[in-house]
Amino acid sequence: MTSTAGVSPSGGPAAPPEHLGHVVFITAAAAMGGFLFGYDSSVINGAVEAIRSRYDIGAAALAQVIAIALIGCAIGAATAGRIADRIGRIRCMRISAALFTVSAVGSALPFDIYDLAVWRIIGGFAIGMASVIGPAYIAEVSPPAYRGRLGSFQQAAIVVGIAISQLVNFGILQLADGEQRGELLGLEAWQWMLGVMVVPALLYGLLTLAIPESPRYLISVGRVDRARKVLAEVENKDVDLDARVAEIDHAMRREHKSTFKDLKGSRFYFLPIVWVGIGLSMFQQLVGINVAFYYSATLWQSVGINPSSSFFYSFTTSIVNIIGTVIAMVLVDRVGRKPLALVGSAGMAVALAFEAWAFSAPLVNGKLPGTEGTVALIAAHVFVLFFALSWGVVVWVFLGEMFPNKIRAAALGVAASAQWIANWVITASFPSLAEWNLSGTYVIYTCFAVLSIPFVLLFVKETKGKSLEEMG
């Protein structure tokens, strides 16, 4: 069946839908889940030292409290698709918004460290759901000709969420006279940092009341008339709605539901292409990127930078992350995926090596010497820039394109699980590794950045300009 959604009646490129503004609103509303994903992932950065002090815990216990949210992330991501297929995308978003809300309240008002860990897991579950439902919904409501650009809203929302969380943390710290445990209206500053997420969580829930259910889901449950109305809201008026409904229904009926059995190869358990996906996912995390978002305030304070300045540098790092992400979005279809990945790996390796050198200097009065301190700050920002303009975006593009149709869903699930596991390893190990040897820790991250170069050169195939059907 041939789609009529991406071309005009004359056979040329499709004109912008008459309701493009409405489509952008729908997409932006769904991407609020991505904003909360970024916000909740990063907001803990501002509370790490205060939690350590409040509950008098060591590096290992602190790391588990920070990293435990990733367990919830993995569970949420693994179950969100099935939940959405049963109850719909919009209801799934509302569950996610509710979980974000209760997690924010619970995290701000914990009885003890174990209670805080439970709320972190619940917030992680919401993150996992948002990471799956947002992109899926956006893809299903977007006109085909605009799907790529509208799909980028999710990643943009994530990096904006990270930046806003750091800005809010910095503002709250100023109100508390630079003290993470300073009192504000009966609560400590770090509690406000975690609790403020209630505001975007409630906004997310309210926005779900204003956007329609996915036409794909509506067709799957037999609500064809409602699906046709939703398509009329988002498609060009020249599109034959009956043909579009039939096209979606036909595509759903012929889909192959991939399982883990489809991924098995003759050697090394998985097919080679699955191992490549796992490798991409793990390298993305093993370079230590989430240290910059979970622990940067703690890192800078550990080398003598005062809390107020350390929070400011966390914010500027997140702005650099946004800039790099925009660069990647502009270049990924122009220069290709592999060139960006290779440039990013080289840039990250150099920046991480400079950070390792800077942190090797002995502290003078509890601070890095002037030159080393400046190098460390610049290198940290350069590292985030090169990650954002390459691996931060390119890995997700690769994973969406590189697998053959018949195994795509299952292979993507395995690769995403590997990413959460690697994320947990880095997040849980950093406090203890930093206490052991901060410079040595960055040498380890540098090695992973260097190793990613031959991995990409030898095993990763360029997917630019190829259709999904060409992948096997």
GROMACS .gro file of N, CA and C in nm, residues 274-343:
model
  210
  274VAL      N    1   2.355  -0.706   1.699
  274VAL     CA    2   2.304  -0.677   1.833
  274VAL      C    3   2.419  -0.637   1.925
  275TRP      N    4   2.533  -0.707   1.913
  275TRP     CA    5   2.650  -0.671   1.994
  275TRP      C    6   2.700  -0.531   1.959
  276VAL      N    7   2.688  -0.493   1.833
  276VAL     CA    8   2.729  -0.357   1.795
  276VAL      C    9   2.639  -0.255   1.865
  277GLY      N   10   2.509  -0.282   1.867
  277GLY     CA   11   2.415  -0.193   1.936
  277GLY      C   12   2.445  -0.185   2.085
  278ILE      N   13   2.475  -0.300   2.145
  278ILE     CA   14   2.511  -0.303   2.288
  278ILE      C   15   2.638  -0.221   2.310
  279GLY      N   16   2.736  -0.237   2.221
  279GLY     CA   17   2.861  -0.164   2.234
  279GLY      C   18   2.841  -0.014   2.226
  280LEU      N   19   2.761   0.031   2.130
  280LEU     CA   20   2.731   0.174   2.118
  280LEU      C   21   2.666   0.228   2.245
  281SER      N   22   2.569   0.153   2.297
  281SER     CA   23   2.499   0.196   2.418
  281SER      C   24   2.594   0.206   2.537
  282MET      N   25   2.682   0.108   2.552
  282MET     CA   26   2.771   0.106   2.668
  282MET      C   27   2.880   0.213   2.658
  283PHE      N   28   2.938   0.230   2.539
  283PHE     CA   29   3.039   0.335   2.525
  283PHE      C   30   2.979   0.473   2.553
  284GLN      N   31   2.853   0.492   2.515
  284GLN     CA   32   2.789   0.622   2.541
  284GLN      C   33   2.793   0.658   2.689
  285GLN      N   34   2.782   0.557   2.775
  285GLN     CA   35   2.780   0.580   2.919
  285GLN      C   36   2.917   0.568   2.984
  286LEU      N   37   3.001   0.478   2.933
  286LEU     CA   38   3.128   0.448   2.999
  286LEU      C   39   3.232   0.560   2.987
  287VAL      N   40   3.204   0.660   2.903
  287VAL     CA   41   3.293   0.777   2.899
  287VAL      C   42   3.269   0.869   3.019
  288GLY      N   43   3.166   0.837   3.100
  288GLY     CA   44   3.143   0.912   3.224
  288GLY      C   45   3.056   1.034   3.210
  289ILE      N   46   2.971   1.040   3.107
  289ILE     CA   47   2.893   1.161   3.085
  289ILE      C   48   2.800   1.193   3.202
  290ASN      N   49   2.742   1.091   3.264
  290ASN     CA   50   2.646   1.122   3.370
  290ASN      C   51   2.711   1.170   3.499
  291VAL      N   52   2.841   1.154   3.511
  291VAL     CA   53   2.911   1.218   3.622
  291VAL      C   54   2.893   1.369   3.613
  292ALA      N   55   2.892   1.421   3.489
  292ALA     CA   56   2.876   1.565   3.469
  292ALA      C   57   2.738   1.613   3.510
  293PHE      N   58   2.637   1.526   3.505
  293PHE     CA   59   2.502   1.569   3.537
  293PHE      C   60   2.456   1.527   3.676
  294TYR      N   61   2.513   1.421   3.732
  294TYR     CA   62   2.474   1.376   3.865
  294TYR      C   63   2.565   1.430   3.974
  295TYR      N   64   2.692   1.451   3.942
  295TYR     CA   65   2.790   1.479   4.047
  295TYR      C   66   2.873   1.605   4.025
  296SER      N   67   2.845   1.686   3.923
  296SER     CA   68   2.936   1.795   3.892
  296SER      C   69   2.950   1.895   4.007
  297ALA      N   70   2.839   1.926   4.076
  297ALA     CA   71   2.849   2.020   4.189
  297ALA      C   72   2.940   1.963   4.298
  298THR      N   73   2.924   1.835   4.327
  298THR     CA   74   3.009   1.768   4.426
  298THR      C   75   3.154   1.764   4.379
  299LEU      N   76   3.175   1.737   4.250
  299LEU     CA   77   3.310   1.730   4.195
  299LEU      C   78   3.382   1.862   4.212
  300TRP      N   79   3.318   1.972   4.174
  300TRP     CA   80   3.385   2.101   4.185
  300TRP      C   81   3.409   2.141   4.330
  301GLN      N   82   3.316   2.108   4.418
  301GLN     CA   83   3.338   2.138   4.560
  301GLN      C   84   3.454   2.056   4.617
  302SER      N   85   3.473   1.936   4.564
  302SER     CA   86   3.580   1.850   4.616
  302SER      C   87   3.719   1.904   4.583
  303VAL      N   88   3.728   1.992   4.483
  303VAL     CA   89   3.858   2.050   4.448
  303VAL      C   90   3.863   2.198   4.485
  304GLY      N   91   3.778   2.238   4.580
  304GLY     CA   92   3.791   2.368   4.642
  304GLY      C   93   3.705   2.480   4.589
  305ILE      N   94   3.616   2.452   4.493
  305ILE     CA   95   3.527   2.557   4.443
  305ILE      C   96   3.407   2.569   4.536
  306ASN      N   97   3.369   2.693   4.570
  306ASN     CA   98   3.260   2.710   4.667
  306ASN      C   99   3.127   2.664   4.608
  307PRO      N  100   3.029   2.628   4.694
  307PRO     CA  101   2.903   2.571   4.645
  307PRO      C  102   2.832   2.658   4.542
  308SER      N  103   2.828   2.788   4.564
  308SER     CA  104   2.757   2.876   4.471
  308SER      C  105   2.819   2.870   4.332
  309SER      N  106   2.951   2.877   4.324
  309SER     CA  107   3.019   2.871   4.194
  309SER      C  108   3.004   2.733   4.131
  310SER      N  109   3.009   2.628   4.214
  310SER     CA  110   2.998   2.492   4.160
  310SER      C  111   2.861   2.471   4.097
  311PHE      N  112   2.756   2.527   4.156
  311PHE     CA  113   2.622   2.516   4.099
  311PHE      C  114   2.613   2.595   3.969
  312PHE      N  115   2.681   2.711   3.966
  312PHE     CA  116   2.681   2.792   3.845
  312PHE      C  117   2.749   2.717   3.730
  313TYR      N  118   2.861   2.650   3.759
  313TYR     CA  119   2.931   2.575   3.656
  313TYR      C  120   2.847   2.456   3.609
  314SER      N  121   2.770   2.397   3.698
  314SER     CA  122   2.679   2.289   3.656
  314SER      C  123   2.576   2.341   3.557
  315PHE      N  124   2.529   2.464   3.581
  315PHE     CA  125   2.433   2.525   3.489
  315PHE      C  126   2.497   2.556   3.355
  316THR      N  127   2.617   2.614   3.355
  316THR     CA  128   2.682   2.647   3.227
  316THR      C  129   2.714   2.521   3.147
  317THR      N  130   2.747   2.412   3.217
  317THR     CA  131   2.771   2.286   3.149
  317THR      C  132   2.645   2.238   3.077
  318SER      N  133   2.530   2.255   3.142
  318SER     CA  134   2.404   2.212   3.080
  318SER      C  135   2.367   2.301   2.961
  319ILE      N  136   2.407   2.429   2.964
  319ILE     CA  137   2.385   2.515   2.847
  319ILE      C  138   2.470   2.467   2.730
  320VAL      N  139   2.595   2.431   2.759
  320VAL     CA  140   2.683   2.375   2.656
  320VAL      C  141   2.622   2.247   2.599
  321ASN      N  142   2.558   2.168   2.684
  321ASN     CA  143   2.491   2.045   2.641
  321ASN      C  144   2.382   2.077   2.539
  322ILE      N  145   2.306   2.183   2.563
  322ILE     CA  146   2.201   2.223   2.469
  322ILE      C  147   2.262   2.264   2.335
  323ILE      N  148   2.368   2.345   2.342
  323ILE     CA  149   2.433   2.392   2.219
  323ILE      C  150   2.484   2.273   2.136
  324GLY      N  151   2.550   2.179   2.202
  324GLY     CA  152   2.601   2.062   2.132
  324GLY      C  153   2.491   1.979   2.071
  325THR      N  154   2.379   1.966   2.142
  325THR     CA  155   2.266   1.889   2.090
  325THR      C  156   2.209   1.953   1.964
  326VAL      N  157   2.198   2.086   1.963
  326VAL     CA  158   2.149   2.157   1.844
  326VAL      C  159   2.244   2.136   1.727
  327ILE      N  160   2.374   2.142   1.753
  327ILE     CA  161   2.473   2.118   1.647
  327ILE      C  162   2.454   1.978   1.587
  328ALA      N  163   2.435   1.879   1.674
  328ALA     CA  164   2.416   1.742   1.626
  328ALA      C  165   2.290   1.730   1.543
  329MET      N  166   2.183   1.792   1.587
  329MET     CA  167   2.056   1.785   1.514
  329MET      C  168   2.070   1.846   1.374
  330VAL      N  169   2.155   1.951   1.362
  330VAL     CA  170   2.175   2.016   1.232
  330VAL      C  171   2.264   1.932   1.141
  331LEU      N  172   2.364   1.865   1.199
  331LEU     CA  173   2.467   1.798   1.119
  331LEU      C  174   2.443   1.650   1.092
  332VAL      N  175   2.362   1.583   1.175
  332VAL     CA  176   2.355   1.437   1.168
  332VAL      C  177   2.309   1.386   1.032
  333ASP      N  178   2.221   1.459   0.964
  333ASP     CA  179   2.176   1.417   0.831
  333ASP      C  180   2.261   1.476   0.719
  334ARG      N  181   2.353   1.564   0.754
  334ARG     CA  182   2.437   1.627   0.652
  334ARG      C  183   2.573   1.558   0.641
  335VAL      N  184   2.639   1.537   0.753
  335VAL     CA  185   2.774   1.479   0.749
  335VAL      C  186   2.774   1.330   0.779
  336GLY      N  187   2.665   1.279   0.831
  336GLY     CA  188   2.657   1.136   0.862
  336GLY      C  189   2.677   1.105   1.009
  337ARG      N  190   2.643   0.983   1.046
  337ARG     CA  191   2.650   0.942   1.186
  337ARG      C  192   2.792   0.908   1.228
  338LYS      N  193   2.864   0.829   1.147
  338LYS     CA  194   2.999   0.786   1.183
  338LYS      C  195   3.097   0.902   1.198
  339PRO      N  196   3.100   0.997   1.104
  339PRO     CA  197   3.192   1.109   1.122
  339PRO      C  198   3.168   1.186   1.252
  340LEU      N  199   3.040   1.208   1.285
  340LEU     CA  200   3.011   1.278   1.410
  340LEU      C  201   3.058   1.197   1.531
  341ALA      N  202   3.033   1.067   1.527
  341ALA     CA  203   3.075   0.982   1.638
  341ALA      C  204   3.226   0.984   1.655
  342LEU      N  205   3.300   0.979   1.545
  342LEU     CA  206   3.446   0.977   1.551
  342LEU      C  207   3.502   1.111   1.601
  343VAL      N  208   3.446   1.219   1.550
  343VAL     CA  209   3.489   1.352   1.597
  343VAL      C  210   3.459   1.366   1.747
   0.00000   0.00000   0.00000
